[in-house]
């Protein structure tokens, strides 16, 4: 049986997510690496403030990615520099769940508002 290759991670805390890519990201984040990659891309492309259906959809996706990384993979998100444990982690997940619910609610209202605008303008607003 061949010896398993040793993975050397050059980080102090491998479960703390960084916004800047590093060479050992795939090894450090393991199964969460696709989520981290998508989160970094979306976070960079997504403006901090906005309106409309597209902005709300992107915001909801970012929050869903963050929740998955926190809950399922046990990562700690920036700006934290040390891993979150206990109540601190619970607080982070709670406010993200609340923000996701608020964003999804706003998305439903924005879609309804867009539909009403289209009906009232006989579809001219859409073009």
mmCIF file of C-alpha atoms in Angstrom:
data_model
loop_
_atom_site.group_PDB
_atom_site.id
_atom_site.type_symbol
_atom_site.label_atom_id
_atom_site.label_comp_id
_atom_site.label_asym_id
_atom_site.label_seq_id
_atom_site.Cartn_x
_atom_site.Cartn_y
_atom_site.Cartn_z
ATOM 1 C CA UNK A 1 0.000 0.000 0.000
ATOM 2 C CA UNK A 2 1.404 3.377 -1.021
ATOM 3 C CA UNK A 3 1.777 6.054 1.644
ATOM 4 C CA UNK A 4 -0.767 8.852 1.523
ATOM 5 C CA UNK A 5 0.586 12.191 0.373
ATOM 6 C CA UNK A 6 0.916 14.700 3.160
ATOM 7 C CA UNK A 7 -0.991 17.930 2.546
ATOM 8 C CA UNK A 8 0.829 20.889 4.001
ATOM 9 C CA UNK A 9 -1.376 23.870 4.728
ATOM 10 C CA UNK A 10 0.561 27.101 5.284
ATOM 11 C CA UNK A 11 -2.110 28.885 7.280
ATOM 12 C CA UNK A 12 -2.400 29.488 10.940
ATOM 13 C CA UNK A 13 -6.151 28.750 10.872
ATOM 14 C CA UNK A 14 -7.171 26.738 7.788
ATOM 15 C CA UNK A 15 -10.878 27.126 8.585
ATOM 16 C CA UNK A 16 -10.765 30.950 8.369
ATOM 17 C CA UNK A 17 -11.796 32.118 4.922
ATOM 18 C CA UNK A 18 -9.745 34.809 3.202
ATOM 19 C CA UNK A 19 -10.940 37.197 0.515
ATOM 20 C CA UNK A 20 -7.661 37.005 -1.396
ATOM 21 C CA UNK A 21 -6.815 33.740 -3.176
ATOM 22 C CA UNK A 22 -3.779 31.736 -2.081
ATOM 23 C CA UNK A 23 -1.955 28.816 -3.659
ATOM 24 C CA UNK A 24 -3.209 26.262 -1.144
ATOM 25 C CA UNK A 25 -6.900 27.245 -1.132
ATOM 26 C CA UNK A 26 -8.164 24.009 -2.685
ATOM 27 C CA UNK A 27 -6.353 21.933 -0.062
ATOM 28 C CA UNK A 28 -7.235 24.201 2.857
ATOM 29 C CA UNK A 29 -10.966 24.457 2.145
ATOM 30 C CA UNK A 30 -11.451 20.917 0.813
ATOM 31 C CA UNK A 31 -15.066 20.159 -0.103
ATOM 32 C CA UNK A 32 -16.032 23.806 0.419
ATOM 33 C CA UNK A 33 -13.624 25.013 -2.300
ATOM 34 C CA UNK A 34 -16.297 25.376 -5.068
ATOM 35 C CA UNK A 35 -18.441 27.437 -2.680
ATOM 36 C CA UNK A 36 -15.478 29.617 -1.717
ATOM 37 C CA UNK A 37 -14.599 30.199 -5.357
ATOM 38 C CA UNK A 38 -18.177 31.199 -6.266
ATOM 39 C CA UNK A 39 -18.502 33.369 -3.142
ATOM 40 C CA UNK A 40 -15.314 35.291 -3.937
ATOM 41 C CA UNK A 41 -16.402 35.873 -7.530
ATOM 42 C CA UNK A 42 -19.937 36.977 -6.583
ATOM 43 C CA UNK A 43 -18.729 39.177 -3.737
ATOM 44 C CA UNK A 44 -16.336 41.020 -6.032
ATOM 45 C CA UNK A 45 -18.909 41.484 -8.805
ATOM 46 C CA UNK A 46 -21.854 42.397 -6.545
ATOM 47 C CA UNK A 47 -22.301 46.070 -5.568
ATOM 48 C CA UNK A 48 -22.892 46.749 -1.873
ATOM 49 C CA UNK A 49 -26.111 48.679 -2.448
ATOM 50 C CA UNK A 50 -28.656 48.169 -5.141
ATOM 51 C CA UNK A 51 -32.214 47.578 -6.165
ATOM 52 C CA UNK A 52 -34.173 45.316 -8.400
ATOM 53 C CA UNK A 53 -34.688 41.632 -8.925
ATOM 54 C CA UNK A 54 -31.197 40.825 -10.207
ATOM 55 C CA UNK A 55 -29.494 42.553 -7.285
ATOM 56 C CA UNK A 56 -31.745 40.785 -4.768
ATOM 57 C CA UNK A 57 -31.153 37.399 -6.433
ATOM 58 C CA UNK A 58 -27.385 37.899 -6.221
ATOM 59 C CA UNK A 59 -27.640 39.048 -2.598
ATOM 60 C CA UNK A 60 -29.710 35.969 -1.691
ATOM 61 C CA UNK A 61 -27.169 33.687 -3.392
ATOM 62 C CA UNK A 62 -24.260 35.279 -1.513
ATOM 63 C CA UNK A 63 -26.065 34.848 1.813
ATOM 64 C CA UNK A 64 -26.927 31.223 0.969
ATOM 65 C CA UNK A 65 -23.268 30.519 0.143
ATOM 66 C CA UNK A 66 -22.154 32.116 3.407
ATOM 67 C CA UNK A 67 -24.642 30.045 5.404
ATOM 68 C CA UNK A 68 -23.488 26.848 3.703
ATOM 69 C CA UNK A 69 -19.848 27.658 4.422
ATOM 70 C CA UNK A 70 -20.623 28.473 8.070
ATOM 71 C CA UNK A 71 -23.033 25.620 8.835
ATOM 72 C CA UNK A 72 -22.052 22.721 6.609
ATOM 73 C CA UNK A 73 -18.306 23.271 6.306
ATOM 74 C CA UNK A 74 -17.463 25.063 9.568
ATOM 75 C CA UNK A 75 -15.586 27.932 7.930
ATOM 76 C CA UNK A 76 -15.232 31.379 9.468
ATOM 77 C CA UNK A 77 -15.901 34.329 7.168
ATOM 78 C CA UNK A 78 -14.051 37.656 6.918
ATOM 79 C CA UNK A 79 -13.388 40.023 8.602
ATOM 80 C CA UNK A 80 -12.756 37.477 11.393
ATOM 81 C CA UNK A 81 -9.132 36.408 11.765
ATOM 82 C CA UNK A 82 -9.636 33.535 14.200
ATOM 83 C CA UNK A 83 -12.112 30.646 14.034
ATOM 84 C CA UNK A 84 -15.556 31.264 15.511
ATOM 85 C CA UNK A 85 -16.804 28.889 18.164
ATOM 86 C CA UNK A 86 -19.962 28.570 20.219
ATOM 87 C CA UNK A 87 -22.098 31.669 20.630
ATOM 88 C CA UNK A 88 -20.057 33.734 18.179
ATOM 89 C CA UNK A 89 -20.705 31.203 15.395
ATOM 90 C CA UNK A 90 -24.373 30.980 16.381
ATOM 91 C CA UNK A 91 -24.675 34.773 16.169
ATOM 92 C CA UNK A 92 -23.128 34.841 12.693
ATOM 93 C CA UNK A 93 -25.439 32.134 11.369
ATOM 94 C CA UNK A 94 -28.515 33.691 13.000
ATOM 95 C CA UNK A 95 -28.066 37.128 11.455
ATOM 96 C CA UNK A 96 -27.302 35.594 8.041
ATOM 97 C CA UNK A 97 -30.459 33.472 8.206
ATOM 98 C CA UNK A 98 -32.474 36.570 9.101
ATOM 99 C CA UNK A 99 -30.851 38.580 6.302
ATOM 100 C CA UNK A 100 -31.552 35.761 3.826
ATOM 101 C CA UNK A 101 -35.213 35.620 4.850
ATOM 102 C CA UNK A 102 -35.511 39.411 4.543
ATOM 103 C CA UNK A 103 -33.851 39.341 1.125
ATOM 104 C CA UNK A 104 -36.127 36.553 -0.096
ATOM 105 C CA UNK A 105 -39.168 38.473 1.145
ATOM 106 C CA UNK A 106 -37.982 41.627 -0.644
ATOM 107 C CA UNK A 107 -37.395 39.570 -3.785
ATOM 108 C CA UNK A 108 -40.991 38.319 -3.757
ATOM 109 C CA UNK A 109 -42.283 41.887 -3.392
ATOM 110 C CA UNK A 110 -40.003 43.196 -6.131
ATOM 111 C CA UNK A 111 -41.171 40.472 -8.530
ATOM 112 C CA UNK A 112 -44.799 41.332 -7.764
ATOM 113 C CA UNK A 113 -44.109 45.019 -8.257
ATOM 114 C CA UNK A 114 -42.414 44.317 -11.595
ATOM 115 C CA UNK A 115 -45.384 42.202 -12.716
ATOM 116 C CA UNK A 116 -47.850 44.978 -11.781
ATOM 117 C CA UNK A 117 -45.775 47.520 -13.727
ATOM 118 C CA UNK A 118 -45.852 45.275 -16.783
ATOM 119 C CA UNK A 119 -49.614 44.789 -16.534
ATOM 120 C CA UNK A 120 -50.359 48.486 -16.017
ATOM 121 C CA UNK A 121 -48.150 49.581 -18.914
ATOM 122 C CA UNK A 122 -49.438 46.786 -21.182
ATOM 123 C CA UNK A 123 -45.946 45.384 -21.476
ATOM 124 C CA UNK A 124 -44.425 48.624 -22.799
ATOM 125 C CA UNK A 125 -42.341 49.064 -19.650
ATOM 126 C CA UNK A 126 -40.719 45.677 -20.231
ATOM 127 C CA UNK A 127 -39.303 46.500 -23.667
#
